[in-house]
Amino acid sequence: KESQEKHVKKLEELNFVYEKYLNYLGENNLYDFSDMINFVLDALRKDQELKLNLAEKYQFIMLDEFQDTNNAQNLIIEEILGAGDDKNIFVV
């Protein structure tokens, strides 16, 4: 039980620091890497013309280091591939 209490306390501290971090970013109009990925994903979901333009421009996609991609990055690729007629992707 003591180990669990320590773990919960560490998670609470981490949550506190993370909330401070997010507030700092917001107050200073800053963003981090995950924000950049999410901005792109949101834009692709909202703007069909953007998605179609990217699908036309990038008719062949090579995705290197696929094992290091996260769900949001995979969704970006799916959005772009879903907009085009051809599904030309090479994954390493």
Short mmCIF file of C-alpha atoms in Angstrom, two decimals:
data_model
loop_
_atom_site.label_atom_id
_atom_site.label_comp_id
_atom_site.label_asym_id
_atom_site.label_seq_id
_atom_site.Cartn_x
_atom_site.Cartn_y
_atom_site.Cartn_z
CA LYS A 1 0.00 0.00 0.00
CA GLU A 2 2.86 2.41 0.78
CA SER A 3 4.34 1.87 -2.68
CA GLN A 4 1.00 2.70 -4.29
CA GLU A 5 0.67 5.86 -2.21
CA LYS A 6 4.15 6.99 -3.31
CA HIS A 7 3.23 6.29 -6.91
CA VAL A 8 -0.02 8.26 -6.62
CA LYS A 9 1.84 11.17 -5.02
CA LYS A 10 4.38 11.20 -7.86
CA LEU A 11 1.58 11.19 -10.42
CA GLU A 12 -0.14 14.08 -8.64
CA GLU A 13 3.12 16.05 -8.66
CA LEU A 14 3.63 15.27 -12.33
CA ASN A 15 0.08 16.40 -13.09
CA PHE A 16 0.70 19.66 -11.22
CA VAL A 17 3.89 20.36 -13.18
CA TYR A 18 2.24 19.43 -16.48
CA GLU A 19 -0.69 21.78 -15.82
CA LYS A 20 1.78 24.58 -15.08
CA TYR A 21 3.61 23.76 -18.30
CA LEU A 22 0.41 23.88 -20.35
CA ASN A 23 -0.64 27.15 -18.74
CA TYR A 24 2.76 28.66 -19.47
CA LEU A 25 2.54 27.63 -23.11
CA GLY A 26 -0.95 29.08 -23.43
CA GLU A 27 -0.13 32.35 -21.69
CA ASN A 28 2.94 32.91 -23.87
CA ASN A 29 1.46 31.76 -27.21
CA LEU A 30 3.94 28.88 -27.38
CA TYR A 31 3.51 25.31 -28.50
CA ASP A 32 5.43 22.07 -28.35
CA PHE A 33 6.02 19.19 -30.76
CA SER A 34 2.79 17.36 -29.94
CA ASP A 35 0.86 20.61 -30.45
CA MET A 36 2.34 20.94 -33.94
CA ILE A 37 1.18 17.45 -34.81
CA ASN A 38 -2.29 18.10 -33.43
CA PHE A 39 -2.55 21.46 -35.29
CA VAL A 40 -1.88 19.65 -38.57
CA LEU A 41 -4.36 16.90 -37.78
CA ASP A 42 -7.05 19.41 -36.85
CA ALA A 43 -6.41 21.42 -40.02
CA LEU A 44 -6.70 18.31 -42.18
CA ARG A 45 -9.96 17.32 -40.54
CA LYS A 46 -11.46 20.78 -40.97
CA ASP A 47 -10.18 21.75 -44.42
CA GLN A 48 -11.04 19.34 -47.22
CA GLU A 49 -9.25 21.52 -49.80
CA LEU A 50 -6.01 21.38 -47.81
CA LYS A 51 -6.30 17.62 -47.57
CA LEU A 52 -6.93 17.27 -51.32
CA ASN A 53 -4.02 19.59 -52.15
CA LEU A 54 -1.66 17.56 -50.00
CA ALA A 55 -2.93 14.29 -51.45
CA GLU A 56 -2.29 15.61 -54.96
CA LYS A 57 1.10 17.10 -54.12
CA TYR A 58 2.36 14.05 -52.22
CA GLN A 59 1.20 11.17 -54.38
CA PHE A 60 3.96 8.92 -53.00
CA ILE A 61 4.69 8.83 -49.28
CA MET A 62 7.61 7.10 -47.63
CA LEU A 63 7.21 6.77 -43.88
CA ASP A 64 10.55 6.00 -42.24
CA GLU A 65 10.91 4.87 -38.63
CA PHE A 66 7.26 3.80 -38.58
CA GLN A 67 7.74 2.11 -35.22
CA ASP A 68 8.35 5.57 -33.71
CA THR A 69 5.14 7.18 -34.98
CA ASN A 70 2.29 7.87 -32.61
CA ASN A 71 -1.45 7.61 -33.20
CA ALA A 72 -1.84 11.28 -34.19
CA GLN A 73 0.94 10.98 -36.77
CA ASN A 74 -0.72 7.86 -38.20
CA LEU A 75 -4.02 9.71 -38.42
CA ILE A 76 -2.34 12.51 -40.43
CA ILE A 77 -1.12 9.96 -42.96
CA GLU A 78 -4.56 8.35 -43.09
CA GLU A 79 -6.19 11.74 -43.68
CA ILE A 80 -3.86 12.53 -46.58
CA LEU A 81 -4.09 9.05 -48.10
CA GLY A 82 -7.86 8.99 -47.71
CA ALA A 83 -8.23 12.16 -49.78
CA GLY A 84 -6.41 10.91 -52.87
CA ASP A 85 -7.34 8.41 -55.53
CA ASP A 86 -4.19 6.34 -55.10
CA LYS A 87 -2.81 4.92 -51.87
CA ASN A 88 0.92 4.97 -52.55
CA ILE A 89 2.72 4.52 -49.24
CA PHE A 90 5.97 2.78 -48.37
CA VAL A 91 6.58 2.12 -44.68
CA VAL A 92 9.96 1.29 -43.17
#
